[in-house]
Tab-separated table of N, CA, C and O in Angstrom:
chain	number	residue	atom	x	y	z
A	1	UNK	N	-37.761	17.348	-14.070
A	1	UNK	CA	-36.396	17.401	-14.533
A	1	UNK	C	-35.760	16.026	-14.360
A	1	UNK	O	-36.034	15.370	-13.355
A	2	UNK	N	-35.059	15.630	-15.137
A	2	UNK	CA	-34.369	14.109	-15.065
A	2	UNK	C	-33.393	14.392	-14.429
A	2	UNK	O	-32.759	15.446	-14.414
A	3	UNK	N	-33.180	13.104	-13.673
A	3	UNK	CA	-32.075	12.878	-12.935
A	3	UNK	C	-30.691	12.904	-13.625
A	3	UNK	O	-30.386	12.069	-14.477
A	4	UNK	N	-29.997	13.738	-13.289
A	4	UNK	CA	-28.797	14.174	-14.353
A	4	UNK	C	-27.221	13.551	-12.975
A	4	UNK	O	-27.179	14.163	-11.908
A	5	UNK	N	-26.812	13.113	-13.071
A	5	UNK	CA	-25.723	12.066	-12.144
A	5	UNK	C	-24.332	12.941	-13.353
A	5	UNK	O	-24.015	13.165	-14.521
A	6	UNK	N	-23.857	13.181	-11.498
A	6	UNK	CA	-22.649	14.078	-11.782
A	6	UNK	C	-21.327	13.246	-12.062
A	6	UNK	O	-21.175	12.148	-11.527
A	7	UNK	N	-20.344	13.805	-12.938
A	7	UNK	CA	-19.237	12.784	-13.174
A	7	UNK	C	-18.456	13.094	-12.155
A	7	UNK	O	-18.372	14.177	-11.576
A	8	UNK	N	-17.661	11.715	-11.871
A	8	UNK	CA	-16.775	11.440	-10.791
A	8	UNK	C	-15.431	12.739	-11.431
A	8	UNK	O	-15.189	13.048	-12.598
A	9	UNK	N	-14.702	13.315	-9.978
A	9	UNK	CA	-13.887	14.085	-10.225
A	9	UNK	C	-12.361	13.477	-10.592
A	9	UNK	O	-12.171	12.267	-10.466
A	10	UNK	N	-11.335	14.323	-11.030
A	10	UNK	CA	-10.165	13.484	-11.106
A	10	UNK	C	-9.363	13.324	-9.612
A	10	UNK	O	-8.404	12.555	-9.552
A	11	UNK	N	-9.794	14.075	-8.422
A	11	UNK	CA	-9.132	13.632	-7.441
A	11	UNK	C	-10.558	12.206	-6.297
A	11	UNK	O	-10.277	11.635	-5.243
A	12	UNK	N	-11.686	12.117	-6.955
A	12	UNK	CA	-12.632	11.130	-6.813
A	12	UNK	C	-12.115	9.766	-7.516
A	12	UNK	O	-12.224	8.653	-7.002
A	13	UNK	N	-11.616	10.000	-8.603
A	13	UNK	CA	-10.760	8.953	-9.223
A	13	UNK	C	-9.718	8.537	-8.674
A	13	UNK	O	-9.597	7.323	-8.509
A	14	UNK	N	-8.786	9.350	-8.285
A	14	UNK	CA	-7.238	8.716	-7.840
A	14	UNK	C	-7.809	8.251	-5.716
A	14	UNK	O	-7.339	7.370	-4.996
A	15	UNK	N	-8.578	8.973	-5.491
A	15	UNK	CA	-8.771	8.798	-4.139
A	15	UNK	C	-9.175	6.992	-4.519
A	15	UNK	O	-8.431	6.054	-4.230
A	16	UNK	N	-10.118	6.907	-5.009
A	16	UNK	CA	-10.987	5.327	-5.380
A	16	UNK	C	-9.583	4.234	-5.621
A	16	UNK	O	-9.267	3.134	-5.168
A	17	UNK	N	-9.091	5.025	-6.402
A	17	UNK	CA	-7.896	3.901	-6.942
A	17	UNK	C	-6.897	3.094	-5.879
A	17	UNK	O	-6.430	1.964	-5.736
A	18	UNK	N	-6.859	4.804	-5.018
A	18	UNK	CA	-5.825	4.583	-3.947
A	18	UNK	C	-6.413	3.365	-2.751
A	18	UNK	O	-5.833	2.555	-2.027
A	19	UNK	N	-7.865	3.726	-2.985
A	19	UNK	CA	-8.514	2.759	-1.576
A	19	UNK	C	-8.744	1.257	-2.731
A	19	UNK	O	-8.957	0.078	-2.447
A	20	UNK	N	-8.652	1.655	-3.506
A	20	UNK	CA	-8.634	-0.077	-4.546
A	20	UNK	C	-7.419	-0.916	-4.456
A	20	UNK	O	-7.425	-2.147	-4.459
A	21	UNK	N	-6.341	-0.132	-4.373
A	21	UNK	CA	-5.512	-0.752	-3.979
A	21	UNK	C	-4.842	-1.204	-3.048
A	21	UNK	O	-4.206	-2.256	-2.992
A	22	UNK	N	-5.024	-0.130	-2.041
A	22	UNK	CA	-4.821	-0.576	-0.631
A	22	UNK	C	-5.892	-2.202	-0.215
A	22	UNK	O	-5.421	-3.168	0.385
A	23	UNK	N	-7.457	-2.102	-0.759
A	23	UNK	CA	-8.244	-3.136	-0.207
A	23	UNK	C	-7.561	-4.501	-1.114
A	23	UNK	O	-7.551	-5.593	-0.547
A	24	UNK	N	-7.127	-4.412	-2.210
A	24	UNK	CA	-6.676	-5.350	-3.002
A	24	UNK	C	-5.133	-5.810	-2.079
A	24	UNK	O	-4.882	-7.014	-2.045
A	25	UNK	N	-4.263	-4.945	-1.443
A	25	UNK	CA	-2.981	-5.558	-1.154
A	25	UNK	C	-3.912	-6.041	0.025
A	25	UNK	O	-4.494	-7.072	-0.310
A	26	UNK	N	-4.226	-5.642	1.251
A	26	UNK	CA	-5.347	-6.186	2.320
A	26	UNK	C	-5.424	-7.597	2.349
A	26	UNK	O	-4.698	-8.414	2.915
A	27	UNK	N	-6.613	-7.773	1.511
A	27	UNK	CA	-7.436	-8.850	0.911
A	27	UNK	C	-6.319	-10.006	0.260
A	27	UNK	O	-6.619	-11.199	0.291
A	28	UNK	N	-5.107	-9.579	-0.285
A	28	UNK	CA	-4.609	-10.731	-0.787
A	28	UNK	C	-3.298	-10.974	0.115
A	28	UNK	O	-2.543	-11.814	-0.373
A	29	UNK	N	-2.898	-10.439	1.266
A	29	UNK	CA	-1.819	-10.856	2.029
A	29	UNK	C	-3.197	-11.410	2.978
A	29	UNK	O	-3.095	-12.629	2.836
A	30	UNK	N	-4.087	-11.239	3.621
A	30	UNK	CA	-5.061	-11.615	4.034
A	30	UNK	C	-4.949	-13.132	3.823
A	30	UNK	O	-4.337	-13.947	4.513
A	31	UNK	N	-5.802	-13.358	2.526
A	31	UNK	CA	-6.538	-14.601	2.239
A	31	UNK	C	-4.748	-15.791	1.984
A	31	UNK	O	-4.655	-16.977	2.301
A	32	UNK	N	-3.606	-14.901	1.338
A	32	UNK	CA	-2.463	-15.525	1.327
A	32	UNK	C	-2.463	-16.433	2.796
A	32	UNK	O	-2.314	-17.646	2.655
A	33	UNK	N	-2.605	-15.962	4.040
A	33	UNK	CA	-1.903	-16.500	5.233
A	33	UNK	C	-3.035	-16.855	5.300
A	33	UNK	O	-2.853	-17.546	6.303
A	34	UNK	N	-4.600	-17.047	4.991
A	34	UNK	CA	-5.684	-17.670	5.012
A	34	UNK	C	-5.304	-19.122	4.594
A	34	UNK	O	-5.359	-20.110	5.326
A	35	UNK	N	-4.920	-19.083	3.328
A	35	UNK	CA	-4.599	-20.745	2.832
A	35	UNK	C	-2.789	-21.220	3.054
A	35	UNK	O	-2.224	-22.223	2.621
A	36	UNK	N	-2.423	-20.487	3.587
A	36	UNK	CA	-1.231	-20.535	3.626
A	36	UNK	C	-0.771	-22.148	4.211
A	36	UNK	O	0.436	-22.384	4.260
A	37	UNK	N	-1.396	-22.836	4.488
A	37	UNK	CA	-1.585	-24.357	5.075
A	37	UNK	C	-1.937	-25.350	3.697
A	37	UNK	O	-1.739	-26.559	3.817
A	38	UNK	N	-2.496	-24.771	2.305
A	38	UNK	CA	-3.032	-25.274	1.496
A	38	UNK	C	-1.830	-25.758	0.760
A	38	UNK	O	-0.746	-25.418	1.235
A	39	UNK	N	-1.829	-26.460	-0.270
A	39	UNK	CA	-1.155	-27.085	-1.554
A	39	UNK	C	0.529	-26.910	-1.050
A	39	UNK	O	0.989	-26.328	-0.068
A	40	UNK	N	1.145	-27.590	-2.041
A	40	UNK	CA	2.491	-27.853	-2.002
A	40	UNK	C	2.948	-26.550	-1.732
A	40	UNK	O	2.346	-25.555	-2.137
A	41	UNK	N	3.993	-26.504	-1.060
A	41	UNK	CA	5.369	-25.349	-1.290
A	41	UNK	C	6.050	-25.487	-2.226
A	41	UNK	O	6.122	-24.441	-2.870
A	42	UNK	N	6.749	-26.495	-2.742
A	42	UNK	CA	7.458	-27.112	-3.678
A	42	UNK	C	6.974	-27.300	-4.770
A	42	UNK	O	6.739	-28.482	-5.023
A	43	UNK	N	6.659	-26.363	-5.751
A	43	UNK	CA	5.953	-27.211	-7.084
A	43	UNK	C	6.408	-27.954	-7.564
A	43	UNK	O	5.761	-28.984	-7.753
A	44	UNK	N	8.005	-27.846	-8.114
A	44	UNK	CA	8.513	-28.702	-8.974
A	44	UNK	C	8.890	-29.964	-8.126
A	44	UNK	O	9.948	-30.570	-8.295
A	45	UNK	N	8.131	-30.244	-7.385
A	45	UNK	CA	8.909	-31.809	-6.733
A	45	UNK	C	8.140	-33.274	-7.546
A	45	UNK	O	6.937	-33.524	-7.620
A	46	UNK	N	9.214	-34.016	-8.044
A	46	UNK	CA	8.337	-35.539	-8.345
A	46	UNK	C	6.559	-35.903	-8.183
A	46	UNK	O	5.603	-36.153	-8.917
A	47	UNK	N	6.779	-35.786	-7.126
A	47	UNK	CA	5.297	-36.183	-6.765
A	47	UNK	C	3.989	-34.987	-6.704
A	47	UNK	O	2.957	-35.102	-6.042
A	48	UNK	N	4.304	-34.032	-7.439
A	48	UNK	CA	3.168	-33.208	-6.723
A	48	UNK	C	2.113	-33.272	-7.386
A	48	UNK	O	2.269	-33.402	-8.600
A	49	UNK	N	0.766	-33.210	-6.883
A	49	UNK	CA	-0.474	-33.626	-7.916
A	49	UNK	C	-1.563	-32.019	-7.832
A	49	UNK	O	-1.635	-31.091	-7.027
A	50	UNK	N	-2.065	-32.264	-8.750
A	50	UNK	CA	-2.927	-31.095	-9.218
A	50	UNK	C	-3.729	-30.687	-8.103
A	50	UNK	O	-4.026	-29.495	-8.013
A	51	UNK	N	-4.164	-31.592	-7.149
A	51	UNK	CA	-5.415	-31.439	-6.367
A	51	UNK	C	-5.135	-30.686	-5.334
A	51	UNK	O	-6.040	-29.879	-5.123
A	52	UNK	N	-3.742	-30.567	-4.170
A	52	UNK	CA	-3.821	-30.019	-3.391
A	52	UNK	C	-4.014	-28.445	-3.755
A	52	UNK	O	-4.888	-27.674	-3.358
A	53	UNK	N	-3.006	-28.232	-4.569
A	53	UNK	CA	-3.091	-26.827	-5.803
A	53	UNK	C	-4.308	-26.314	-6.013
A	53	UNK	O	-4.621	-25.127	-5.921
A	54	UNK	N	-4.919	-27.124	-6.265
A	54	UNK	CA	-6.844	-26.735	-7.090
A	54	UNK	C	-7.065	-26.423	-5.795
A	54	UNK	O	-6.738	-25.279	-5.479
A	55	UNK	N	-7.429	-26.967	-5.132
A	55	UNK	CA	-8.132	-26.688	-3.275
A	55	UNK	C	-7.642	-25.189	-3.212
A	55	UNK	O	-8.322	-24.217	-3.540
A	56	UNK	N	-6.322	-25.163	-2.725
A	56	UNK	CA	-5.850	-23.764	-2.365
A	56	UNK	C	-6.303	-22.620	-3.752
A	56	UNK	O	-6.613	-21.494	-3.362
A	57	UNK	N	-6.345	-22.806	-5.011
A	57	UNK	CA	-6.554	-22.068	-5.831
A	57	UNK	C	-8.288	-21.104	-5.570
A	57	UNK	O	-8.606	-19.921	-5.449
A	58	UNK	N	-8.877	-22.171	-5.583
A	58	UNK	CA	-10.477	-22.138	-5.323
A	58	UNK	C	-11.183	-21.658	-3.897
A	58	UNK	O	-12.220	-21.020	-3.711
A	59	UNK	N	-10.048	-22.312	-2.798
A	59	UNK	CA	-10.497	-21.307	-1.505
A	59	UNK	C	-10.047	-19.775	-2.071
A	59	UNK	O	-10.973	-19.037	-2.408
A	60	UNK	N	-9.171	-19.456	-2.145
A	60	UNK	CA	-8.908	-18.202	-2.493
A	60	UNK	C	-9.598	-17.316	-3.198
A	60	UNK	O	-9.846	-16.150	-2.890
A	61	UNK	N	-9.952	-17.999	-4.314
A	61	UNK	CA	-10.866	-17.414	-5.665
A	61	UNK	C	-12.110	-17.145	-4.757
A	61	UNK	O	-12.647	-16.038	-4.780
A	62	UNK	N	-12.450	-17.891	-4.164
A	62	UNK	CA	-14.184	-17.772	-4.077
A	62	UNK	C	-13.972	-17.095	-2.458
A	62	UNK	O	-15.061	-16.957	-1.901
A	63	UNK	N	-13.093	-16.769	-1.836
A	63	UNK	CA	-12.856	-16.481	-0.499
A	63	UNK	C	-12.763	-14.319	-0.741
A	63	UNK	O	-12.960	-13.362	0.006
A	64	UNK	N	-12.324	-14.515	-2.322
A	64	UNK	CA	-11.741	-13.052	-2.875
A	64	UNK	C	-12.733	-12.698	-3.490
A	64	UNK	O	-13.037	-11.507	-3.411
A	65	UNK	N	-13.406	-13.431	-4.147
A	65	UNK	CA	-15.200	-12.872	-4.630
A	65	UNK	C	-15.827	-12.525	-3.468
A	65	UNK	O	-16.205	-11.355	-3.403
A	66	UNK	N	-16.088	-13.422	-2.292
A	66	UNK	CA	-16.777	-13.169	-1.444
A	66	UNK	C	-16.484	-11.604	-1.121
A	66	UNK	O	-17.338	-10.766	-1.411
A	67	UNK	N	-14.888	-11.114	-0.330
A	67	UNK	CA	-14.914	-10.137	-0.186
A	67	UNK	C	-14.888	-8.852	-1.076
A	67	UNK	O	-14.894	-7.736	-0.555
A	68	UNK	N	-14.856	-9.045	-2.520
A	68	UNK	CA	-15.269	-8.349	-3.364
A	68	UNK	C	-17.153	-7.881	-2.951
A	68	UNK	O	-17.672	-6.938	-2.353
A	69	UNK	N	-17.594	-8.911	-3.530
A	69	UNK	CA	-19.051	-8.687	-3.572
A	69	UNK	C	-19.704	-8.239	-2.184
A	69	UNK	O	-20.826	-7.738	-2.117
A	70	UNK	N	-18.659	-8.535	-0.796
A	70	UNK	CA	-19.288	-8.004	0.129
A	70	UNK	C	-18.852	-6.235	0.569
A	70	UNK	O	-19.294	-5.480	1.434
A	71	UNK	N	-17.957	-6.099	-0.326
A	71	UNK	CA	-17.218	-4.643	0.108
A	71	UNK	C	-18.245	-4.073	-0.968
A	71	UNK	O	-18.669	-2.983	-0.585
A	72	UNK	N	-18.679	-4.390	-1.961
A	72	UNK	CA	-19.672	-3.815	-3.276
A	72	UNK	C	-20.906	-3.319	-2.336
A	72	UNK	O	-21.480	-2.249	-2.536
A	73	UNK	N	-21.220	-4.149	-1.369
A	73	UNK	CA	-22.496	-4.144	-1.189
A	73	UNK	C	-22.723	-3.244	-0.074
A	73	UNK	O	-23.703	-2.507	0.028
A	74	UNK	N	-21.570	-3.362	0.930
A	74	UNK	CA	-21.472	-2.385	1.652
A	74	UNK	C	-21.241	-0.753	1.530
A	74	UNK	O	-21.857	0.176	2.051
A	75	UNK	N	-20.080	-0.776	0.613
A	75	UNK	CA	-20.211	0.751	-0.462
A	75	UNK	C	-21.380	1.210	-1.024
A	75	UNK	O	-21.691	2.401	-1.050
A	76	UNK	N	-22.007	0.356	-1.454
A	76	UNK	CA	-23.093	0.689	-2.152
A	76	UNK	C	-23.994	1.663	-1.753
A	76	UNK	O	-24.523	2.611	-2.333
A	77	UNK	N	-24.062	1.104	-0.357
A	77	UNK	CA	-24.963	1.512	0.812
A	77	UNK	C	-24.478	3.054	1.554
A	77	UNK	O	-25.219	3.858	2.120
A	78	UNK	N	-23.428	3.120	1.400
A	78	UNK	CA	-22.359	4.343	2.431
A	78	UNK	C	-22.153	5.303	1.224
A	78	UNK	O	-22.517	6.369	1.721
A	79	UNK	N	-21.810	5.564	0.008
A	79	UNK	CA	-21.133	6.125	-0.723
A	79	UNK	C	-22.501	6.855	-1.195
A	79	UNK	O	-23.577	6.406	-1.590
A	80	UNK	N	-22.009	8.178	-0.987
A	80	UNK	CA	-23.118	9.345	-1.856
A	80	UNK	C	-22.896	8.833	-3.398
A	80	UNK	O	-22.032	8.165	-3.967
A	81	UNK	N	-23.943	9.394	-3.732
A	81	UNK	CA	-24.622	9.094	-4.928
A	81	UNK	C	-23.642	9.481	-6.198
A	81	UNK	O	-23.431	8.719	-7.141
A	82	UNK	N	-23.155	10.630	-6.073
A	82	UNK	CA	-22.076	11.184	-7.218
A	82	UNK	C	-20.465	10.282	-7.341
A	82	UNK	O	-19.589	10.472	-8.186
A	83	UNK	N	-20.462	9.303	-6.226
A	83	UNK	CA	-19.306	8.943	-6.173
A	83	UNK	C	-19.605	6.988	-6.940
A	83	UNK	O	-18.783	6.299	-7.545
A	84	UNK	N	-21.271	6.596	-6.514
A	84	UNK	CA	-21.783	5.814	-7.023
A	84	UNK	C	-21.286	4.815	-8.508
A	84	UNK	O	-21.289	3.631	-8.841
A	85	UNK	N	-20.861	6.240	-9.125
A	85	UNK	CA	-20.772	5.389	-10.829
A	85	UNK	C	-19.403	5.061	-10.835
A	85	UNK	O	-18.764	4.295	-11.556
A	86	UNK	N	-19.251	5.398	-10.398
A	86	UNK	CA	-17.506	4.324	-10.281
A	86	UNK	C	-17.464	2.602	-9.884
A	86	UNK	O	-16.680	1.793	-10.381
A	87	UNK	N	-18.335	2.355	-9.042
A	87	UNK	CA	-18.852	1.338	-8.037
A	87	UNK	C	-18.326	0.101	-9.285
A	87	UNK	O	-17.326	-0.492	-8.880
A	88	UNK	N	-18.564	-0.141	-9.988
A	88	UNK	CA	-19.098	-0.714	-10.885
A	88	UNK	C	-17.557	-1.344	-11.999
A	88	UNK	O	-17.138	-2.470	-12.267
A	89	UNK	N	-17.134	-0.016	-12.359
A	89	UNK	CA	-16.026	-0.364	-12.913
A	89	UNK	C	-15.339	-0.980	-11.803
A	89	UNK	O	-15.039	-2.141	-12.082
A	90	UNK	N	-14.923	-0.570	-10.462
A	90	UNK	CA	-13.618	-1.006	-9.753
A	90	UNK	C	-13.894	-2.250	-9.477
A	90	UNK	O	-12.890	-2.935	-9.282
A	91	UNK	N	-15.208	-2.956	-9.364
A	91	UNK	CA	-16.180	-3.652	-9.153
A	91	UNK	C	-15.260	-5.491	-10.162
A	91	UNK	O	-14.781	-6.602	-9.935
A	92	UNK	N	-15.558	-4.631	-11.113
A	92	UNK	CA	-14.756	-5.663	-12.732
A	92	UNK	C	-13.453	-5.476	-12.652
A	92	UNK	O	-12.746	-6.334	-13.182
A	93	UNK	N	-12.837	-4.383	-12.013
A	93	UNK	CA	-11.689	-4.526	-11.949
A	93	UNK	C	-11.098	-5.473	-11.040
A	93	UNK	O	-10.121	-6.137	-11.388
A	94	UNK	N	-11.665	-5.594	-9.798
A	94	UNK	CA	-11.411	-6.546	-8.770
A	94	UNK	C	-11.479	-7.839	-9.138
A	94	UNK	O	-10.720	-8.745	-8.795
A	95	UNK	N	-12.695	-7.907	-10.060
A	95	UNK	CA	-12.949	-9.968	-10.362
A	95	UNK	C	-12.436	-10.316	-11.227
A	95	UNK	O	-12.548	-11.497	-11.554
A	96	UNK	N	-11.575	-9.336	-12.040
A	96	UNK	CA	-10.268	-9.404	-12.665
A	96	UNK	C	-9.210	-9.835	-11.896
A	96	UNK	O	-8.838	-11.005	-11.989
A	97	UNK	N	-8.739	-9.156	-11.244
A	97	UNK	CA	-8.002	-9.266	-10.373
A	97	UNK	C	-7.691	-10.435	-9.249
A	97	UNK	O	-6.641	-10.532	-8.613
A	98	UNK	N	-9.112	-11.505	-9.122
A	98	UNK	CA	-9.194	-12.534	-8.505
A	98	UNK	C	-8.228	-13.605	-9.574
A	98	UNK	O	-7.553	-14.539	-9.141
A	99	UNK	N	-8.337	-13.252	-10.947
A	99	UNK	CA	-7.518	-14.244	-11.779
A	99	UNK	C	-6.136	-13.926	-11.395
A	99	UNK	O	-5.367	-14.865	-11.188
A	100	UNK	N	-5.680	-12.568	-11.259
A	100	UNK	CA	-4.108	-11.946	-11.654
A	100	UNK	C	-3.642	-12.458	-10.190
A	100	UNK	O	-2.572	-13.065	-10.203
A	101	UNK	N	-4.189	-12.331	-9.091
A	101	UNK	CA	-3.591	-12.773	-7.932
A	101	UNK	C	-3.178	-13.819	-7.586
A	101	UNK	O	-2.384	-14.096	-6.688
A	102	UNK	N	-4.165	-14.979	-8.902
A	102	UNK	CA	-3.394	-15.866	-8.271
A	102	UNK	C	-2.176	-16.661	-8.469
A	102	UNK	O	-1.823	-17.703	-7.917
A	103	UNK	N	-1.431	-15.729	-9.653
A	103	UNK	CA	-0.327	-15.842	-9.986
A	103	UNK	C	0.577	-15.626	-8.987
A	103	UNK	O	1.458	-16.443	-8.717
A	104	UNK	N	0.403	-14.412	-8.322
A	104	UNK	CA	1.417	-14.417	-7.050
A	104	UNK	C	1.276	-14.902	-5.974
A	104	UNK	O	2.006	-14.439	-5.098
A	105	UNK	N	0.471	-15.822	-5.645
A	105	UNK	CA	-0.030	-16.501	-5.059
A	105	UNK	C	0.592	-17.784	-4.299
A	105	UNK	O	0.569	-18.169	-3.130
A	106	UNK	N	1.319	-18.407	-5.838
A	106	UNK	CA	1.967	-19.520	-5.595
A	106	UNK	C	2.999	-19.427	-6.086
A	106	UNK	O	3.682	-20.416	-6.350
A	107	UNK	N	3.482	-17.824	-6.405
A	107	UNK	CA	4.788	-17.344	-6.942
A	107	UNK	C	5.747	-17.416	-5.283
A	107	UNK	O	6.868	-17.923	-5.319
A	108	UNK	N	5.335	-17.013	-4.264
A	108	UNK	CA	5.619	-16.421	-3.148
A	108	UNK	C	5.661	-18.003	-2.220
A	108	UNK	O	4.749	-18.825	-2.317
A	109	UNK	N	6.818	-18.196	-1.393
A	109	UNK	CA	7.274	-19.394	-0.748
A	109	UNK	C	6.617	-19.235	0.494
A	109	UNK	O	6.549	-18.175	1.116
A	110	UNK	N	5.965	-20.705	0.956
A	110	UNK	CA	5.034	-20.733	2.344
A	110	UNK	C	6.050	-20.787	3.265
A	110	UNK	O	5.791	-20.822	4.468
């Protein structure tokens, strides 16, 4: 008999969402006070140059993949099998989400 993989339920869905978002606010007040030492406060001032900006942009980015791909890998491992096929979408939703964050990022005063 083939392996027939059960669909995720609608309270398997909103539960996932709820812990997606909770790890997403986490992770980005987190890594926020992580670089919070990085790039200007002041954007609009005379002198400000691209580079300190890029630094803080890129720790973040690759600081927010990291804990993406390491929470993937750890779920991966813990999560019964029926809850499995979700993994994947929230997965793309997150490294999405490494772009959208970092709008508020440097929206928000150090």
């Amino acid at each position: 008999m083939a392996d027939v993989s059960e669909k995720s339920s609608g309270p398997a869905l909103l539960a996932g969402l709820g812990l997606f978002i909770a790890f997403e606010t986490v992770a980005f007040y987190g890594l926020q006070f992580l670089t919070s030492g990085l790039g200007e406060a002041n954007q609009n001032q005379p002198e400000n140059t691209i580079v300190s900006n890029w630094v803080k942009t890129m720790v973040f980015f690759v600081a927010h993949l990291t804990l993406v791909i390491a929470a993937m890998l750890v779920l991966s491992n813990r999560l019964p099998r029926r809850y499995r096929s979700q993994m994947m979408g929230w997965f793309y939703l997150a490294v999405l989400m490494s772009f959208v964050l970092i709008i508020p990022l440097f929206e928000t005063t150090d």
